[in-house]
CSV table of C-alpha atoms in Angstrom, one decimal:
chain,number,residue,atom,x,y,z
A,1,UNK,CA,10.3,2.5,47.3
A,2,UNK,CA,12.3,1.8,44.1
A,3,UNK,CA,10.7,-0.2,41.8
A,4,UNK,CA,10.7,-1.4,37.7
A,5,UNK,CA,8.6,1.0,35.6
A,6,UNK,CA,7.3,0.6,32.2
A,7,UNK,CA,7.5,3.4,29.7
A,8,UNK,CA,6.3,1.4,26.6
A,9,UNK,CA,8.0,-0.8,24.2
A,10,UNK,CA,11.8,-1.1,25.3
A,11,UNK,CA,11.7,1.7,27.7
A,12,UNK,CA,11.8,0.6,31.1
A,13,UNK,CA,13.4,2.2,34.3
A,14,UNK,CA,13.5,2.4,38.4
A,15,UNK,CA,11.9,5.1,39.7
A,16,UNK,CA,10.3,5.6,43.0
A,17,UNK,CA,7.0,5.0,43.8
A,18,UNK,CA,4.5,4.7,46.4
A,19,UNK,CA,5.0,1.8,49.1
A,20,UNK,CA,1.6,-0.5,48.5
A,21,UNK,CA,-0.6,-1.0,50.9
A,22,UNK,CA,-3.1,-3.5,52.5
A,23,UNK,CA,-6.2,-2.9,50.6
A,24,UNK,CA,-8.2,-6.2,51.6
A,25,UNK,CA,-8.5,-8.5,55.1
A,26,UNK,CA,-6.7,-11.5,53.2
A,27,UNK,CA,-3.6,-9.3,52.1
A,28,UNK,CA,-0.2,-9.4,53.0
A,29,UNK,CA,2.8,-7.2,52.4
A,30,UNK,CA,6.5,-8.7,51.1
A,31,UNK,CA,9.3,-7.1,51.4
A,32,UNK,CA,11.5,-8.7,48.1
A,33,UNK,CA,14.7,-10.4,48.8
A,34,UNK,CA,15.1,-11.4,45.0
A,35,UNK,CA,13.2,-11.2,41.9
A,36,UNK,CA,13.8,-12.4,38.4
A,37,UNK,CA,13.2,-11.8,34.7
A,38,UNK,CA,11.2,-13.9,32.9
A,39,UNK,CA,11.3,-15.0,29.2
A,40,UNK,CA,7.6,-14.0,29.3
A,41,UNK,CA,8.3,-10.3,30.7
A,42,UNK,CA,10.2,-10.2,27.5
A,43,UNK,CA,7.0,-10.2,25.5
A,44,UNK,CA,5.6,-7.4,27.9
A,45,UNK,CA,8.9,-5.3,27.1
A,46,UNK,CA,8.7,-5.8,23.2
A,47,UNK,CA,5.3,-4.8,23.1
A,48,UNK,CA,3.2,-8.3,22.1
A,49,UNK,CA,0.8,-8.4,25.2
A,50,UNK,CA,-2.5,-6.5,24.8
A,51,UNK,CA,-3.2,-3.8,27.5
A,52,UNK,CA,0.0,-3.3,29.0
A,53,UNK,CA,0.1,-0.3,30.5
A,54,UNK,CA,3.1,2.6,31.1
A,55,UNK,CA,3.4,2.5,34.6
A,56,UNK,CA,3.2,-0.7,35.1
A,57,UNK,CA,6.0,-2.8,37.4
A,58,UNK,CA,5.9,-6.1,36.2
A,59,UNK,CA,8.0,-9.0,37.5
A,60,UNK,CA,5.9,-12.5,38.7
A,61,UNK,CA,9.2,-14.6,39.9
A,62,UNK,CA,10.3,-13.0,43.5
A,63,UNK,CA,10.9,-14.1,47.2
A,64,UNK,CA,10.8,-12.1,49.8
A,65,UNK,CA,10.2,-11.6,53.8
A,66,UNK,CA,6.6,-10.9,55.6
A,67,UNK,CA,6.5,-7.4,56.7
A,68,UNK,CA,3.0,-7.0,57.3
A,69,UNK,CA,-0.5,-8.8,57.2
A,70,UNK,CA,-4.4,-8.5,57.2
A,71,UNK,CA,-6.4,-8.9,60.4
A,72,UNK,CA,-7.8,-12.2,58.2
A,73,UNK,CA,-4.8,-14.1,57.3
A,74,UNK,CA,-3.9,-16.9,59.8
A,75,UNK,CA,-1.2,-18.9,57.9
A,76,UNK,CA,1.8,-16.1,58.1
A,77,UNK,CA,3.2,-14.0,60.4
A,78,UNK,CA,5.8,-11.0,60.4
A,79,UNK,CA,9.0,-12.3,59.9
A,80,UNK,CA,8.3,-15.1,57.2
A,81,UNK,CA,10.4,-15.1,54.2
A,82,UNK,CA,8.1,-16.8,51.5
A,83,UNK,CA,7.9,-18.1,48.0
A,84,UNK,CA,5.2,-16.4,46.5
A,85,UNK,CA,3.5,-18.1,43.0
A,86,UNK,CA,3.5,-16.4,39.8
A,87,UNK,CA,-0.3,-17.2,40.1
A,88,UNK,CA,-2.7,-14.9,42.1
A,89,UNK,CA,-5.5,-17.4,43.2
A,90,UNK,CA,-8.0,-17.2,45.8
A,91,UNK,CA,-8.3,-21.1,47.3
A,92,UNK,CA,-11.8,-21.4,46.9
A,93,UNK,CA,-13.4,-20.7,43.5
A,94,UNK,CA,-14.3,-23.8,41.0
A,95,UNK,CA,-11.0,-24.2,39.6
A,96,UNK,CA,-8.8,-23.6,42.4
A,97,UNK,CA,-10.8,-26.2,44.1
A,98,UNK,CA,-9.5,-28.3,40.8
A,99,UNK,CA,-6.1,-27.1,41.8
A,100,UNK,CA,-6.1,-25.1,38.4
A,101,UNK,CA,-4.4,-22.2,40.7
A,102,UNK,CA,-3.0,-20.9,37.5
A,103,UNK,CA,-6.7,-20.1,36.4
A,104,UNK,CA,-8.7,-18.2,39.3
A,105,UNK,CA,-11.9,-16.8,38.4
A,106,UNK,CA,-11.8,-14.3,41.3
A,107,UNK,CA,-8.3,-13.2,41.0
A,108,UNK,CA,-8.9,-11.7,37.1
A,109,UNK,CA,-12.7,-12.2,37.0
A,110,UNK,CA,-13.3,-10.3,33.9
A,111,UNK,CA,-11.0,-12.5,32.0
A,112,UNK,CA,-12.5,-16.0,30.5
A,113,UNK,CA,-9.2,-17.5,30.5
A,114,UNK,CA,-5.8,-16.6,32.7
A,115,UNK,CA,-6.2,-16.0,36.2
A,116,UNK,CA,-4.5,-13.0,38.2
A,117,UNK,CA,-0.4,-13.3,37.6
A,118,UNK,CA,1.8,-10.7,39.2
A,119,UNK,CA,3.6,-7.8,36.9
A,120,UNK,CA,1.9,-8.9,34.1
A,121,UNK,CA,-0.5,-6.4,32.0
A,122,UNK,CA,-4.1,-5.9,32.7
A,123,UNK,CA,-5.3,-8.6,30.8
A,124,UNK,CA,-4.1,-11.1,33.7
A,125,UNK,CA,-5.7,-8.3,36.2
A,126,UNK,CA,-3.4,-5.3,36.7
A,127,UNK,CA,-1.6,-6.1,39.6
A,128,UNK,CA,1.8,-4.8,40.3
A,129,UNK,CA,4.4,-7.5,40.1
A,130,UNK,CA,8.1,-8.3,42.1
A,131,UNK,CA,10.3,-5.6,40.2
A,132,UNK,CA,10.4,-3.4,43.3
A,133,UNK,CA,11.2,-3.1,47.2
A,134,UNK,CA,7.7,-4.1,48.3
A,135,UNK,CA,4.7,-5.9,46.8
A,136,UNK,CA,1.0,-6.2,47.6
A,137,UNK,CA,0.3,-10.1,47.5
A,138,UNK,CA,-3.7,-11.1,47.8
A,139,UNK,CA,-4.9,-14.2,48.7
A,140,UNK,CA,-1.6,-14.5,51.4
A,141,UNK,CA,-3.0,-17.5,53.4
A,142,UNK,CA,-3.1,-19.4,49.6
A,143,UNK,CA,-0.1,-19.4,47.8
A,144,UNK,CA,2.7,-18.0,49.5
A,145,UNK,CA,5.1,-20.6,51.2
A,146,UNK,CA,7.3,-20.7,54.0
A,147,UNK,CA,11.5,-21.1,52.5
A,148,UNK,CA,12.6,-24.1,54.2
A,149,UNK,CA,15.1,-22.6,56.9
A,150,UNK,CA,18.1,-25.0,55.3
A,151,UNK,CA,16.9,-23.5,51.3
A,152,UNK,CA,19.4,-21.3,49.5
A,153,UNK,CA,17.0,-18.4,48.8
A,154,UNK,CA,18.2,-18.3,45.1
A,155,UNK,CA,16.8,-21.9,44.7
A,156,UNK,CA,13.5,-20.8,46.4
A,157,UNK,CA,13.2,-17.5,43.7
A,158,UNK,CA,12.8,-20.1,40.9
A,159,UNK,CA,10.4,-21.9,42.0
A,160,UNK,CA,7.6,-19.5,42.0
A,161,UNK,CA,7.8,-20.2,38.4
A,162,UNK,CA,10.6,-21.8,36.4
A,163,UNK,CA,10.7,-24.9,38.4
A,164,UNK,CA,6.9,-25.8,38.7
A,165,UNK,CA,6.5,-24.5,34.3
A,166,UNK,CA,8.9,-26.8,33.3
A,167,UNK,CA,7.6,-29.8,35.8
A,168,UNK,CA,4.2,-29.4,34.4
A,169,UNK,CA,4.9,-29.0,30.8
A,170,UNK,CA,6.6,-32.5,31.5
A,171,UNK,CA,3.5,-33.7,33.7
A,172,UNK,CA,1.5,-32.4,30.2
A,173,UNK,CA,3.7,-34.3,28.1
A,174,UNK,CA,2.4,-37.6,29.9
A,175,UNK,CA,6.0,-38.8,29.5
A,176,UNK,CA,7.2,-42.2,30.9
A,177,UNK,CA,9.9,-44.5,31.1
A,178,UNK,CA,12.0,-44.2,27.6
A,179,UNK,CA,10.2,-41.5,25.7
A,180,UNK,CA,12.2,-39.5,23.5
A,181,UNK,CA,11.2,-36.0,24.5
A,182,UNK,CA,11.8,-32.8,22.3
A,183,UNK,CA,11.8,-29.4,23.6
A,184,UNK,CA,11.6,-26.8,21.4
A,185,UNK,CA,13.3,-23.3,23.4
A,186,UNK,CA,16.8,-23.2,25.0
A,187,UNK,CA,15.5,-20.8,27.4
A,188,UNK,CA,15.7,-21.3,31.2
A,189,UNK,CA,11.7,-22.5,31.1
A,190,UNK,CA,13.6,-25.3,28.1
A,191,UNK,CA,16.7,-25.7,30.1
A,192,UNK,CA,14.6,-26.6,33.5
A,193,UNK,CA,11.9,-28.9,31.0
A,194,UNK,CA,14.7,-30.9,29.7
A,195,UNK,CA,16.2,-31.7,33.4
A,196,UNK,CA,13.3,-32.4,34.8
A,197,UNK,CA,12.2,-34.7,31.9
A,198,UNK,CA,14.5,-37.2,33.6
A,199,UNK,CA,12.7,-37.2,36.6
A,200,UNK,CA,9.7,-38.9,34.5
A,201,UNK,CA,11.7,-41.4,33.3
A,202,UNK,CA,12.9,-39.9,29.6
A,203,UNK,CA,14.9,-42.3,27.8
A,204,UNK,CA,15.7,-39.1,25.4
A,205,UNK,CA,15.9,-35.8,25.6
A,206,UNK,CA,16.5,-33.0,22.9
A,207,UNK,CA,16.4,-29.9,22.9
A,208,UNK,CA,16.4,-27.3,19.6
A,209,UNK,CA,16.8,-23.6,19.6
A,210,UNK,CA,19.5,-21.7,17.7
A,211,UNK,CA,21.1,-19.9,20.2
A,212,UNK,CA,24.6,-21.5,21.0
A,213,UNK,CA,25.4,-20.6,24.6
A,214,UNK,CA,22.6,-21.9,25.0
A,215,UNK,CA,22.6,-24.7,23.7
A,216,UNK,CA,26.0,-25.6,25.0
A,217,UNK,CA,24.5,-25.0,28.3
A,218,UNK,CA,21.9,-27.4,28.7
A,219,UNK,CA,23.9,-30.0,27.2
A,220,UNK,CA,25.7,-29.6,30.2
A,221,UNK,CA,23.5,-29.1,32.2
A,222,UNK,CA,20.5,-31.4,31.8
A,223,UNK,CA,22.2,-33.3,30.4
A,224,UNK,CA,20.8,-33.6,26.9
A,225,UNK,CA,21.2,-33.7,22.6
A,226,UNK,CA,20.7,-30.0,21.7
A,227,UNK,CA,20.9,-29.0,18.2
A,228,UNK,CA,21.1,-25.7,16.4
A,229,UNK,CA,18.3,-25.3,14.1
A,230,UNK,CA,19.6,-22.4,11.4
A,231,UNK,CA,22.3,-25.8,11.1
A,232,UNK,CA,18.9,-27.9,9.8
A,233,UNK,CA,17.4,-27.5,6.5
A,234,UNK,CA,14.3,-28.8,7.8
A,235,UNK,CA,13.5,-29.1,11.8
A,236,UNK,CA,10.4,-31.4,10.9
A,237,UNK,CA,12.4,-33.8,8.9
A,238,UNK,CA,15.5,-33.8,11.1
A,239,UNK,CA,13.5,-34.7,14.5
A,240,UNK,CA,11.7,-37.7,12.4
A,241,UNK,CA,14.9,-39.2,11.2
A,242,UNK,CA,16.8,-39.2,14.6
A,243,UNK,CA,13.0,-40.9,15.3
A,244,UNK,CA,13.3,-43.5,12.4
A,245,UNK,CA,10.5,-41.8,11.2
A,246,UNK,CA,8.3,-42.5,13.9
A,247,UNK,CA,8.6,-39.0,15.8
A,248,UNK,CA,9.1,-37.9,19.2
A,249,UNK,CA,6.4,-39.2,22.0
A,250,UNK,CA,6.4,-36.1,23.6
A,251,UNK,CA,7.5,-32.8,21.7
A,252,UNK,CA,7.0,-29.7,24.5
A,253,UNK,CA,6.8,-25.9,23.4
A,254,UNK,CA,9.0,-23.7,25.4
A,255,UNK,CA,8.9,-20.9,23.2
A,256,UNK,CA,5.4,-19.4,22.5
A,257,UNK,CA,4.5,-16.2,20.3
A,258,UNK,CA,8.3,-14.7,19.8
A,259,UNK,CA,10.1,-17.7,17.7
A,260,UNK,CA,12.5,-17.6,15.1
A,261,UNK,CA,12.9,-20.0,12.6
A,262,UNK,CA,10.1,-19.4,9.8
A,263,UNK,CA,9.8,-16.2,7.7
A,264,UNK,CA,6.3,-16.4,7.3
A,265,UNK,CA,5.5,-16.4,10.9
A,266,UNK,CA,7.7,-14.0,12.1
A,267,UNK,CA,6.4,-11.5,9.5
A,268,UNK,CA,2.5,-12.0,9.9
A,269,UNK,CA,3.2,-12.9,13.7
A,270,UNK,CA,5.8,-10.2,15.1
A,271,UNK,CA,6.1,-7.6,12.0
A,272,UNK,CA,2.1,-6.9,10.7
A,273,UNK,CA,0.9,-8.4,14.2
A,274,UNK,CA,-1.9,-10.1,12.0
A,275,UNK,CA,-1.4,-13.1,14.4
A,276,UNK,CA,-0.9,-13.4,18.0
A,277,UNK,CA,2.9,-14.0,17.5
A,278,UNK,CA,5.1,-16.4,15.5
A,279,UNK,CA,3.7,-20.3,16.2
A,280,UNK,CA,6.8,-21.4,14.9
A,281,UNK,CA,7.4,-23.8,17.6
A,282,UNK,CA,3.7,-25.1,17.9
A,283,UNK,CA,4.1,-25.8,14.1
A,284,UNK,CA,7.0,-28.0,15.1
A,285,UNK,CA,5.8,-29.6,17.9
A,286,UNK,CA,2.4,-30.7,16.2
A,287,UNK,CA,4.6,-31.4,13.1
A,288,UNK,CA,7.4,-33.7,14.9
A,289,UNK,CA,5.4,-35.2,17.6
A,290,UNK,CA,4.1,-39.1,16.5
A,291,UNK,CA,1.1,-39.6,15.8
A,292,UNK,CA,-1.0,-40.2,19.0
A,293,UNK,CA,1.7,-38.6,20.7
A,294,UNK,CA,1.3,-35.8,22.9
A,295,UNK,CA,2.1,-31.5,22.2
A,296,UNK,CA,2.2,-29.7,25.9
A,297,UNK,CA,2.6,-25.9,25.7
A,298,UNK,CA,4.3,-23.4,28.4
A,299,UNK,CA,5.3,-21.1,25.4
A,300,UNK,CA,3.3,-17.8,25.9
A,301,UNK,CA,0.7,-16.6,23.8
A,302,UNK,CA,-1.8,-14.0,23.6
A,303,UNK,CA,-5.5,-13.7,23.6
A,304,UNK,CA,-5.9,-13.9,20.1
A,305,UNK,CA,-5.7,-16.5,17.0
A,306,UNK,CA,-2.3,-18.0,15.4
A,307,UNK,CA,-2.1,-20.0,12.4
A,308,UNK,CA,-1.6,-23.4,13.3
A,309,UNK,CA,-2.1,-26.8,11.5
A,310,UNK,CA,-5.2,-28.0,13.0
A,311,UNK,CA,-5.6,-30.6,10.3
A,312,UNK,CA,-2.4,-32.5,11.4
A,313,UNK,CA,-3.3,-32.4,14.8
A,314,UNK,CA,-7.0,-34.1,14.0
A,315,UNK,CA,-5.4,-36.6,11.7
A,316,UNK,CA,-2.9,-37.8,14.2
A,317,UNK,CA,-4.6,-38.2,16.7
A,318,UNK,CA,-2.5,-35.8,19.2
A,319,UNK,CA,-3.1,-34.7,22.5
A,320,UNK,CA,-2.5,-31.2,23.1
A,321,UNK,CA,-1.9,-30.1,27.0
A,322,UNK,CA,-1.1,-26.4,27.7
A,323,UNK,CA,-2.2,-24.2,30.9
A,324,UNK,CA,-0.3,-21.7,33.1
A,325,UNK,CA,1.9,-23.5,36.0
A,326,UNK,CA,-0.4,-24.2,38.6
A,327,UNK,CA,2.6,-23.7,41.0
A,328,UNK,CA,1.4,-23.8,44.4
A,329,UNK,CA,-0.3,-27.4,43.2
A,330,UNK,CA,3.7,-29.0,42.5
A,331,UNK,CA,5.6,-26.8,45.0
A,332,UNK,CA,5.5,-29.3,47.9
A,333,UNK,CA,7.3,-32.0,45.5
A,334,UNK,CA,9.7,-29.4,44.1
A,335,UNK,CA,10.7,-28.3,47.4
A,336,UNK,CA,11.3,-32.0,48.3
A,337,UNK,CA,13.4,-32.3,45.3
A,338,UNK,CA,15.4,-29.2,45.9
A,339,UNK,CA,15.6,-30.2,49.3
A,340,UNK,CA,16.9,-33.9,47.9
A,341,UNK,CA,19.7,-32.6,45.4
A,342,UNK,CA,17.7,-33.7,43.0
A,343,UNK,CA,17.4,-30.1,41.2
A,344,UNK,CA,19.9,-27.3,41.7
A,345,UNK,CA,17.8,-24.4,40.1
A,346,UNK,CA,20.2,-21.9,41.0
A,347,UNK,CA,22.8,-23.0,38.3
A,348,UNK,CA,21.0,-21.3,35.8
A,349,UNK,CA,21.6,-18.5,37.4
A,350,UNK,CA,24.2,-16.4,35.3
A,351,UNK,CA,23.4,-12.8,36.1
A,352,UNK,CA,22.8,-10.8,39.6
A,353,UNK,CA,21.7,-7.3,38.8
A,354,UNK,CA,21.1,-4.4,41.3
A,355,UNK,CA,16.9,-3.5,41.0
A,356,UNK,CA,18.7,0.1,40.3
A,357,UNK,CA,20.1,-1.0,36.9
A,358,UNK,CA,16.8,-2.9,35.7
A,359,UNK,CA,17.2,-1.1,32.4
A,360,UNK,CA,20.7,-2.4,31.7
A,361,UNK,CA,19.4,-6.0,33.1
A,362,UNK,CA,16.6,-5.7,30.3
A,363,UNK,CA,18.4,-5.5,27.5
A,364,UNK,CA,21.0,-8.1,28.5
A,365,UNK,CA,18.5,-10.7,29.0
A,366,UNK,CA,16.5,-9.5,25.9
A,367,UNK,CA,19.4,-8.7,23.5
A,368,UNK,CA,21.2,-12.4,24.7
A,369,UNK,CA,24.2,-10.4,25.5
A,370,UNK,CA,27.3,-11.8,27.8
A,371,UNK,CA,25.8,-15.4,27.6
A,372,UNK,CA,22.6,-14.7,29.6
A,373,UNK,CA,20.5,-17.5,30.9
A,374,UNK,CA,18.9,-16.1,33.4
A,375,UNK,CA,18.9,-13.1,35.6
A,376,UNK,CA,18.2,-11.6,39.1
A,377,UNK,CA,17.2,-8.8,40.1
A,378,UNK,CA,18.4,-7.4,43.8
A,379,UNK,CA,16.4,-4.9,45.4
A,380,UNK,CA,18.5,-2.4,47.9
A,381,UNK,CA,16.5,-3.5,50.4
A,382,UNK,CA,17.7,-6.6,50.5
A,383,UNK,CA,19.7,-7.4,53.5
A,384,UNK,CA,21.7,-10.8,51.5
């Protein structure tokens, strides 16, 4: 089969490679229909998460049909075309019983914190991820979902993970009627955060990167304020005036450990690797947030410490939420609103790529070339 293959920092390709196999009772095997890259298989590709390996196909966003099962899995048969979860969880362990699907102990039991996720280094378990024809998915009566017959499939690729990160970093956030919400990251996890802020009753919504596409894109699509931040002296200072000084109720990391915007950071946290990635945007967030307001966190980071300003976050009395989309917890509600017109996830949609040029569809996603938002990946298997 063709698949994604990782040949170290900025070096990937499709090659062929072995079809997977069933290799436990509960497995099933997916043909993909349509995968994605992520913002987080960005930091794979630049090199910033421990442990990834060359070889490696990552990719945790895909679709795709049923092609073969387990003798132990009751829930799908042959034929199904299913959303499959970013998360690899097993149903039954403490916290999937908790609904924390996004952190399975039996999935990636020799990590203390992440659970299993698809394509995404062996720290979250090693598994092979969507990037390719076919994929191995454990656990298949759990997470994978039937596609609603009447569901365009491109709406049903993002919500394995796009969709149900940005509901729950607003779920974190606690936000309700009125709030003034600021979302630091003009990505598509951003974009998605600040539309589905609405849903929870925002009164405000802004959203800060410094990228102007996209900027200009989720003002029109959310709709929301967005606001160049190389155009701000002082991001801190800027959110607390629009606040009259009060600051935002609910200030929401879409970044994690690869933003711009502070020297400092990006040179001890992406140059010297001394920290687990620039916190730039957690420096913000805790900085612009009121106080007893609340900090949620879908920005990746890695295992190990960043500088952050602990001291601020005591003294104001802020909440901080973060976790891993526990996606299968949130996809009945997001199908019903897909299913209502109430989200159109497809519209971020800017770029369809055939698998075979995954390289090419790399480094337009990573570079921000050709006003990229977000991009899909078509195996040649595919049959739409």
């Amino acid at each position: 089969m063709l698949a994604m293959d990782y040949r170290g920092p900025y070096r990937v390709r499709a090659v062929q490679k072995p079809e997977p196999e069933i290799e436990h009772p509960d497995d099933c095997i997916v043909r993909v229909t349509r995968s994605c890259i992520c913002g987080s298989d960005l930091h794979l590709y630049h090199g910033f998460v421990p442990d990834t390996r060359v070889g490696s196909t990552f990719g945790h966003e895909f679709i795709g049909i049923v092609v073969e099962v387990g003798t132990n899995v009751q829930k799908l048969k042959v034929g199904d075309h299913v959303i499959v979860p970013f998360n690899i969880s097993c149903g039954k362990c403490a916290f999937c019983k908790q609904e924390l699907y996004g952190n399975c102990h039996e999935s990636n039991p020799e990590a203390t914190a992440v659970g299993g996720i698809f394509g995404y280094s062996h720290t979250a378990g090693g598994f092979h991820g969507g990037q390719a024809e076919y994929v191995r998915v454990p656990y298949a009566d759990v997470g994978p979902t039937v596609i609603p017959s009447e569901m365009d499939p491109e709406n049903a690729v993002l919500l394995t993970d796009v969709v149900p990160t940005a509901y729950q970093a607003c779920e974190m956030g606690g936000i309700v009627s009125g709030d003034t919400v600021v979302i630091f990251g003009a990505g598509p996890i951003g974009i998605m955060a600040a539309k589905c802020a609405w849903l929870f009753g925002a009164g405000r919504v802004i959203v800060i990167d410094n990228i102007d596409y996209r900027l200009e894109f989720v003002r029109n699509y959310a709709p929301c304020e967005a606001y160049n931040f190389d155009e701000m002296k002082d991001v801190v200072e800027f959110v607390k005036r629009t606040t009259d000084w009060f600051g935002a109720d609910v200030c929401i990391d879409a970044v994690g450990c690869e933003a711009n915007g502070d020297g400092w950071q990006s040179l001890t946290g992406k140059v010297l690797l001394l920290q687990s990635g620039s916190a730039t945007a957690l420096h913000w967030a805790i900085n612009s947030v009121k106080k007893g307001g609340i900090v949620s966190i879908v920005g990746v980071y890695g295992p190990t410490g960043n500088l952050i300003p602990i001291g601020n976050v005591v003294n104001k009395g802020i909440t901080i939420r973060a976790n891993q989309a526990s996606v299968k917890r949130n996809l009945p509600k997001l199908i019903d609103h897909v299913m209502e017109g109430r989200l159109n996830p497809k519209e971020i949609i800017t770029h369809r790529i055939p698998l075979e040029n995954v390289s090419d569809a790399y480094r337009i996603f990573s570079d921000k070339l050709d006003n990229c938002i977000k991009t899909v990946l078509i195996p040649p298997s595919s049959n739409f």
